[in-house]
PDB file of C-alpha atoms and ligand atoms in Angstrom:
ATOM      1  CA  MET A1233      69.947  43.284 101.416  1.00 75.00           C
ATOM      2  CA  THR A1234      71.126  40.952  98.674  1.00 88.00           C
ATOM      3  CA  ARG A1235      71.108  43.831  96.228  1.00 91.00           C
ATOM      4  CA  LEU A1236      73.378  45.781  98.513  1.00 91.00           C
ATOM      5  CA  THR A1237      75.733  42.833  98.862  1.00 93.00           C
ATOM      6  CA  VAL A1238      75.912  42.364  95.097  1.00 93.00           C
ATOM      7  CA  PHE A1239      76.465  46.050  94.599  1.00 94.00           C
ATOM      8  CA  LEU A1240      79.286  46.151  97.167  1.00 94.00           C
ATOM      9  CA  SER A1241      80.934  43.040  95.723  1.00 94.00           C
ATOM     10  CA  VAL A1242      80.906  44.507  92.226  1.00 94.00           C
ATOM     11  CA  LEU A1243      82.322  47.791  93.580  1.00 94.00           C
ATOM     12  CA  THR A1244      85.076  46.022  95.489  1.00 94.00           C
ATOM     13  CA  GLY A1245      85.888  43.965  92.384  1.00 92.00           C
ATOM     14  CA  LEU A1246      86.149  47.080  90.235  1.00 93.00           C
ATOM     15  CA  ILE A1247      88.401  48.831  92.735  1.00 92.00           C
ATOM     16  CA  LEU A1248      90.580  45.718  92.968  1.00 91.00           C
ATOM     17  CA  ILE A1249      90.957  45.562  89.187  1.00 89.00           C
ATOM     18  CA  LEU A1250      91.803  49.247  89.075  1.00 86.00           C
ATOM     19  CA  VAL A1251      94.454  48.894  91.788  1.00 84.00           C
ATOM     20  CA  LEU A1252      96.015  45.854  90.144  1.00 83.00           C
ATOM     21  CA  TYR A1253      96.002  47.594  86.783  1.00 80.00           C
ATOM     22  CA  THR A1254      97.848  50.664  88.066  1.00 77.00           C
ATOM     23  CA  PHE A1255     100.217  48.506  90.080  1.00 72.00           C
ATOM     24  CA  LYS A1256     101.298  46.763  86.937  1.00 67.00           C
ATOM     25  CA  GLY A1257     102.156  50.144  85.490  1.00 66.00           C
ATOM     26  CA  PHE A1258     104.826  50.880  88.095  1.00 67.00           C
ATOM     27  CA  PRO A1259     108.336  50.556  86.721  1.00 70.00           C
ATOM     28  CA  VAL A1260     110.156  47.912  88.660  1.00 71.00           C
ATOM     29  CA  SER A1261     113.914  48.016  88.604  1.00 73.00           C
ATOM     30  CA  ASN A1262     115.676  44.722  88.923  1.00 76.00           C
ATOM     31  CA  GLU A1263     119.075  46.357  88.824  1.00 77.00           C
ATOM     32  CA  LYS A1264     121.354  45.672  91.712  1.00 81.00           C
ATOM     33  CA  PHE A1265     122.244  48.648  93.874  1.00 82.00           C
ATOM     34  CA  ASP A1266     125.568  50.010  92.628  1.00 85.00           C
ATOM     35  CA  LEU A1267     127.322  52.273  95.100  1.00 88.00           C
ATOM     36  CA  ASN A1268     129.818  53.662  92.602  1.00 89.00           C
ATOM     37  CA  LYS A1269     127.148  54.534  90.105  1.00 89.00           C
ATOM     38  CA  THR A1270     125.050  56.220  92.768  1.00 90.00           C
ATOM     39  CA  GLU A1271     128.024  58.174  93.994  1.00 91.00           C
ATOM     40  CA  ALA A1272     128.916  59.286  90.462  1.00 93.00           C
ATOM     41  CA  ALA A1273     125.354  60.474  89.964  1.00 93.00           C
ATOM     42  CA  TYR A1274     125.509  62.354  93.256  1.00 94.00           C
ATOM     43  CA  VAL A1275     128.771  64.070  92.303  1.00 94.00           C
ATOM     44  CA  ALA A1276     127.400  65.016  88.889  1.00 94.00           C
ATOM     45  CA  HIS A1277     124.320  66.468  90.562  1.00 93.00           C
ATOM     46  CA  GLN A1278     126.445  68.506  92.978  1.00 93.00           C
ATOM     47  CA  GLU A1279     128.426  69.875  90.009  1.00 93.00           C
ATOM     48  CA  LEU A1280     125.213  70.874  88.328  1.00 92.00           C
ATOM     49  CA  ILE A1281     123.988  72.643  91.443  1.00 91.00           C
ATOM     50  CA  LYS A1282     127.309  74.484  91.706  1.00 90.00           C
ATOM     51  CA  GLU A1283     127.074  75.562  88.105  1.00 87.00           C
ATOM     52  CA  VAL A1284     123.493  76.748  88.380  1.00 86.00           C
ATOM     53  CA  THR A1285     123.962  78.641  91.617  1.00 86.00           C
ATOM     54  CA  ALA A1286     127.300  80.229  90.696  1.00 82.00           C
ATOM     55  CA  PRO A1287     127.089  84.042  90.730  1.00 75.00           C
ATOM     56  CA  LYS A1288     126.591  85.318  87.233  1.00 69.00           C
ATOM     57  CA  GLU A1289     128.838  87.985  85.905  1.00 63.00           C
ATOM     58  CA  VAL A1290     126.806  91.135  85.759  1.00 55.00           C
ATOM     59  CA  GLU A1291     126.782  92.764  82.379  1.00 51.00           C
ATOM     60  CA  ALA A1292     126.480  96.484  82.655  1.00 50.00           C
ATOM     61  CA  VAL A1293     124.067  97.228  79.852  1.00 48.00           C
ATOM     62  CA  GLY A1294     124.374 100.701  78.464  1.00 49.00           C
ATOM     63  CA  GLU A1295     126.664 101.799  81.247  1.00 48.00           C
ATOM     64  CA  VAL A1296     128.077 105.247  80.592  1.00 50.00           C
ATOM     65  CA  ALA A1297     131.814 105.329  81.053  1.00 52.00           C
ATOM     66  CA  GLU A1298     132.446 106.727  84.483  1.00 53.00           C
ATOM     67  CA  VAL A1299     133.447 110.345  84.286  1.00 55.00           C
ATOM     68  CA  GLU A1300     136.476 111.222  86.327  1.00 59.00           C
ATOM     69  CA  TYR A1301     135.307 114.291  88.192  1.00 61.00           C
ATOM     70  CA  ALA A1302     137.857 116.212  90.149  1.00 61.00           C
ATOM     71  CA  PRO A1303     136.373 118.169  93.023  1.00 68.00           C
ATOM     72  CA  VAL A1304     135.024 121.363  91.464  1.00 77.00           C
ATOM     73  CA  VAL A1305     132.877 122.490  94.351  1.00 86.00           C
ATOM     74  CA  ASP A1306     134.547 125.106  96.497  1.00 86.00           C
ATOM     75  CA  LEU A1307     134.049 124.080 100.083  1.00 89.00           C
ATOM     76  CA  SER A1308     133.731 127.724 101.004  1.00 91.00           C
ATOM     77  CA  THR A1309     131.073 127.451 103.683  1.00 94.00           C
ATOM     78  CA  PRO A1310     130.588 125.129 106.657  1.00 95.00           C
ATOM     79  CA  GLN A1311     127.418 123.875 104.973  1.00 95.00           C
ATOM     80  CA  LEU A1312     129.341 122.806 101.854  1.00 94.00           C
ATOM     81  CA  VAL A1313     131.980 121.092 103.986  1.00 93.00           C
ATOM     82  CA  ALA A1314     129.231 119.160 105.733  1.00 95.00           C
ATOM     83  CA  GLY A1315     127.464 118.452 102.442  1.00 95.00           C
ATOM     84  CA  ASN A1316     130.661 117.128 100.884  1.00 93.00           C
ATOM     85  CA  LYS A1317     131.092 114.758 103.810  1.00 93.00           C
ATOM     86  CA  ILE A1318     127.536 113.437 103.501  1.00 95.00           C
ATOM     87  CA  PHE A1319     127.875 113.126  99.729  1.00 95.00           C
ATOM     88  CA  SER A1320     130.622 110.524 100.191  1.00 93.00           C
ATOM     89  CA  GLN A1321     127.774 108.114 101.045  1.00 94.00           C
ATOM     90  CA  CYS A1322     126.038 108.808  97.745  1.00 95.00           C
ATOM     91  CA  ILE A1323     128.996 108.256  95.388  1.00 92.00           C
ATOM     92  CA  ALA A1324     128.716 104.459  95.228  1.00 93.00           C
ATOM     93  CA  CYS A1325     125.405 104.775  93.414  1.00 95.00           C
ATOM     94  CA  HIS A1326     125.230 108.292  92.012  1.00 93.00           C
ATOM     95  CA  GLY A1327     128.900 108.714  91.053  1.00 88.00           C
ATOM     96  CA  LYS A1328     131.511 111.248  92.088  1.00 87.00           C
ATOM     97  CA  GLY A1329     130.009 114.001  89.983  1.00 87.00           C
ATOM     98  CA  GLY A1330     126.430 112.975  90.726  1.00 91.00           C
ATOM     99  CA  GLU A1331     126.293 111.736  87.125  1.00 87.00           C
ATOM    100  CA  GLY A1332     124.306 108.628  88.069  1.00 89.00           C
ATOM    101  CA  LYS A1333     124.992 104.961  87.379  1.00 90.00           C
ATOM    102  CA  THR A1334     122.890 102.787  85.152  1.00 91.00           C
ATOM    103  CA  SER A1335     124.098  99.648  86.908  1.00 93.00           C
ATOM    104  CA  GLN A1336     122.695 100.953  90.190  1.00 92.00           C
ATOM    105  CA  LYS A1337     119.560 102.374  88.524  1.00 94.00           C
ATOM    106  CA  ALA A1338     120.607 105.592  90.189  1.00 95.00           C
ATOM    107  CA  PRO A1339     119.760 108.768  88.265  1.00 94.00           C
ATOM    108  CA  HIS A1340     121.840 111.830  87.504  1.00 93.00           C
ATOM    109  CA  ILE A1341     121.514 114.274  90.409  1.00 95.00           C
ATOM    110  CA  GLY A1342     124.573 116.524  89.980  1.00 92.00           C
ATOM    111  CA  GLY A1343     123.480 120.119  89.406  1.00 92.00           C
ATOM    112  CA  GLN A1344     119.839 119.389  90.226  1.00 95.00           C
ATOM    113  CA  TYR A1345     117.898 122.113  92.071  1.00 96.00           C
ATOM    114  CA  ASP A1346     118.685 122.010  95.775  1.00 96.00           C
ATOM    115  CA  TRP A1347     115.015 122.348  96.762  1.00 97.00           C
ATOM    116  CA  TYR A1348     114.154 119.352  94.584  1.00 97.00           C
ATOM    117  CA  ILE A1349     116.908 117.169  96.065  1.00 97.00           C
ATOM    118  CA  GLU A1350     115.880 118.129  99.584  1.00 97.00           C
ATOM    119  CA  LYS A1351     112.219 117.418  98.803  1.00 97.00           C
ATOM    120  CA  GLN A1352     113.032 113.962  97.355  1.00 97.00           C
ATOM    121  CA  LEU A1353     115.210 113.033 100.332  1.00 97.00           C
ATOM    122  CA  THR A1354     112.514 114.166 102.776  1.00 97.00           C
ATOM    123  CA  GLU A1355     109.796 112.285 100.943  1.00 97.00           C
ATOM    124  CA  MET A1356     111.900 109.119 100.570  1.00 96.00           C
ATOM    125  CA  LYS A1357     112.642 109.139 104.277  1.00 96.00           C
ATOM    126  CA  SER A1358     108.967 109.639 105.182  1.00 96.00           C
ATOM    127  CA  GLY A1359     107.914 106.926 102.744  1.00 95.00           C
ATOM    128  CA  ALA A1360     105.856 109.287 100.575  1.00 96.00           C
ATOM    129  CA  ARG A1361     108.279 108.293  97.829  1.00 96.00           C
ATOM    130  CA  VAL A1362     109.459 104.717  98.014  1.00 95.00           C
ATOM    131  CA  ASN A1363     113.189 104.130  97.560  1.00 95.00           C
ATOM    132  CA  ALA A1364     114.366 100.963  99.310  1.00 94.00           C
ATOM    133  CA  ALA A1365     117.932 101.346  97.993  1.00 95.00           C
ATOM    134  CA  MET A1366     118.518 104.642  99.792  1.00 96.00           C
ATOM    135  CA  MET A1367     116.609 103.871 102.971  1.00 95.00           C
ATOM    136  CA  PRO A1368     119.626 102.707 105.045  1.00 94.00           C
ATOM    137  CA  ILE A1369     121.372 106.022 104.357  1.00 95.00           C
ATOM    138  CA  LEU A1370     118.277 108.173 104.772  1.00 96.00           C
ATOM    139  CA  LYS A1371     117.729 106.809 108.258  1.00 95.00           C
ATOM    140  CA  GLY A1372     120.944 108.496 109.343  1.00 95.00           C
ATOM    141  CA  LEU A1373     120.187 111.874 107.722  1.00 96.00           C
ATOM    142  CA  SER A1374     118.611 114.750 109.658  1.00 97.00           C
ATOM    143  CA  PRO A1375     116.640 117.488 107.866  1.00 97.00           C
ATOM    144  CA  GLN A1376     119.736 119.694 108.212  1.00 97.00           C
ATOM    145  CA  ASP A1377     121.918 116.966 106.658  1.00 96.00           C
ATOM    146  CA  MET A1378     119.534 116.862 103.702  1.00 97.00           C
ATOM    147  CA  LYS A1379     119.776 120.616 103.269  1.00 97.00           C
ATOM    148  CA  ASP A1380     123.573 120.414 103.430  1.00 96.00           C
ATOM    149  CA  VAL A1381     123.971 117.605 100.921  1.00 97.00           C
ATOM    150  CA  ALA A1382     121.432 119.300  98.596  1.00 97.00           C
ATOM    151  CA  ALA A1383     123.423 122.525  98.769  1.00 96.00           C
ATOM    152  CA  TYR A1384     126.499 120.569  97.730  1.00 95.00           C
ATOM    153  CA  VAL A1385     124.935 118.437  94.991  1.00 95.00           C
ATOM    154  CA  THR A1386     123.320 121.435  93.316  1.00 94.00           C
ATOM    155  CA  LEU A1387     126.799 122.908  92.743  1.00 92.00           C
ATOM    156  CA  LEU A1388     128.044 119.826  90.901  1.00 90.00           C
ATOM    157  CA  PRO A1389     128.165 120.379  87.144  1.00 84.00           C
ATOM    158  CA  TRP A1390     125.000 119.255  85.393  1.00 82.00           C
ATOM    159  CA  ASN A1391     126.922 117.629  82.541  1.00 75.00           C
ATOM    160  CA  LYS A1392     130.424 117.003  81.346  1.00 70.00           C
ATOM    161  CA  GLU A1393     130.617 120.237  79.335  1.00 76.00           C
ATOM    162  CA  ALA A1394     129.478 122.244  82.333  1.00 74.00           C
ATOM    163  CA  TYR A1395     132.014 120.370  84.396  1.00 71.00           C
ATOM    164  CA  LEU A1396     134.889 121.216  82.056  1.00 74.00           C
ATOM    165  CA  GLU A1397     133.701 124.815  82.031  1.00 77.00           C
ATOM    166  CA  ALA A1398     133.681 124.880  85.819  1.00 73.00           C
ATOM    167  CA  LEU A1399     137.145 123.391  85.904  1.00 71.00           C
ATOM    168  CA  LYS A1400     138.415 126.076  83.483  1.00 77.00           C
ATOM    169  CA  ALA A1401     136.799 128.823  85.547  1.00 76.00           C
ATOM    170  CA  LYS A1402     138.533 127.504  88.620  1.00 69.00           C
ATOM    171  CA  LYS A1403     141.978 127.835  87.098  1.00 66.00           C
TER     172      LYS A1403
HETATM  173  C1  LIG B1242     122.335 102.232  97.214  1.00 60.99           C
HETATM  174  C2  LIG B1242     122.332 103.146  96.115  1.00 60.99           C
HETATM  175  C3  LIG B1242     122.053 104.599  96.425  1.00 60.99           C
HETATM  176  C4  LIG B1242     122.698 105.404  97.307  1.00 60.99           C
HETATM  177  C5  LIG B1242     123.852 105.065  98.230  1.00 60.99           C
HETATM  178  C6  LIG B1242     122.076 106.703  97.177  1.00 60.99           C
HETATM  179  N1  LIG B1242     121.100 106.654  96.223  1.00 60.99           N
HETATM  180 FE1  LIG B1242     119.935 108.203  95.618  1.00 60.99          FE
HETATM  181  N2  LIG B1242     118.906 106.989  94.392  1.00 60.99           N
HETATM  182  C7  LIG B1242     119.181 105.655  94.206  1.00 60.99           C
HETATM  183  C8  LIG B1242     118.210 105.109  93.289  1.00 60.99           C
HETATM  184  C9  LIG B1242     118.161 103.653  92.815  1.00 60.99           C
HETATM  185  C10 LIG B1242     117.350 106.153  92.929  1.00 60.99           C
HETATM  186  C11 LIG B1242     116.166 106.095  91.955  1.00 60.99           C
HETATM  187  C12 LIG B1242     114.939 105.863  92.782  1.00 60.99           C
HETATM  188  C13 LIG B1242     113.706 105.691  91.956  1.00 60.99           C
HETATM  189  O1  LIG B1242     113.786 104.997  90.938  1.00 60.99           O
HETATM  190  O2  LIG B1242     112.691 106.245  92.338  1.00 60.99           O
HETATM  191  C14 LIG B1242     117.842 107.332  93.638  1.00 60.99           C
HETATM  192  C15 LIG B1242     117.235 108.576  93.562  1.00 60.99           C
HETATM  193  C16 LIG B1242     117.715 109.710  94.145  1.00 60.99           C
HETATM  194  C17 LIG B1242     117.157 111.038  94.011  1.00 60.99           C
HETATM  195  C18 LIG B1242     115.940 111.406  93.187  1.00 60.99           C
HETATM  196  C19 LIG B1242     116.374 111.854  91.815  1.00 60.99           C
HETATM  197  C20 LIG B1242     115.224 112.311  90.971  1.00 60.99           C
HETATM  198  O3  LIG B1242     115.503 112.755  89.847  1.00 60.99           O
HETATM  199  O4  LIG B1242     114.061 112.239  91.377  1.00 60.99           O
HETATM  200  C21 LIG B1242     117.911 111.895  94.746  1.00 60.99           C
HETATM  201  C22 LIG B1242     117.737 113.380  94.914  1.00 60.99           C
HETATM  202  C23 LIG B1242     118.945 111.085  95.370  1.00 60.99           C
HETATM  203  N3  LIG B1242     118.806 109.774  94.978  1.00 60.99           N
HETATM  204  C24 LIG B1242     119.919 111.591  96.190  1.00 60.99           C
HETATM  205  C25 LIG B1242     120.826 110.814  96.899  1.00 60.99           C
HETATM  206  C26 LIG B1242     121.734 111.346  97.888  1.00 60.99           C
HETATM  207  C27 LIG B1242     121.854 112.813  98.254  1.00 60.99           C
HETATM  208  C28 LIG B1242     122.413 110.287  98.391  1.00 60.99           C
HETATM  209  C29 LIG B1242     123.437 110.291  99.507  1.00 60.99           C
HETATM  210  C30 LIG B1242     123.040 110.845 100.772  1.00 60.99           C
HETATM  211  C31 LIG B1242     121.969 109.092  97.687  1.00 60.99           C
HETATM  212  N4  LIG B1242     120.994 109.459  96.818  1.00 60.99           N
HETATM  213  C32 LIG B1242     122.462 107.829  97.902  1.00 60.99           C
HETATM  214  C33 LIG B1242     120.187 104.932  94.779  1.00 60.99           C
HETATM  215  C34 LIG B1242     121.052 105.392  95.747  1.00 60.99           C
END
């Protein structure tokens, strides 16, 4: 019994010393509370937050100068008319000529095989190919819409030279 008492006393003493020791380590500020100083610090902190969270200007790295494509696709069939209408939803990312935009990570699709475009759209919609960026648009596209837009996109010139050629041929 006495052994236990001695042991517990020593343990308590050690813990007490430890607590007192760490307590001494706490920085104690004797400064008086200064409202102006606190407010200034608060304002400075708000400024910092504003600076850090401000939207950064996006640098378009390696962006190809946007090609000004005039419409070169003859809207000679109802399908092409429909496809042209649907394609207006694609321009923001893929460009007017389907030339693609690096800033949107959207690839060149103008002049691509129609069957390939249709297959990609079908698979993106089903989830077999994941494309979160296009999902909102795909939701509104029927299989016929996909065929129509593919028929239109495949007629866009594959590159600038082909485009100029097509423009010449039109004249
Ligand atoms: C919000 C931007 C955005 C819009 C709008 C958009 N796309 Fe895309 N599209 C992308 C991105 C990004 C990719 C590349 C996906 C990847 O990396 O797999 C892509 C890929 C594709 C591909 C696959 C190309 C390949 O070589 O495999 C096709 C085809 C395509 N888009 C067609 C369309 C069509 C048609 C429309 C309009 C109905 C459209 N996209 C609208 C962003 C967009």
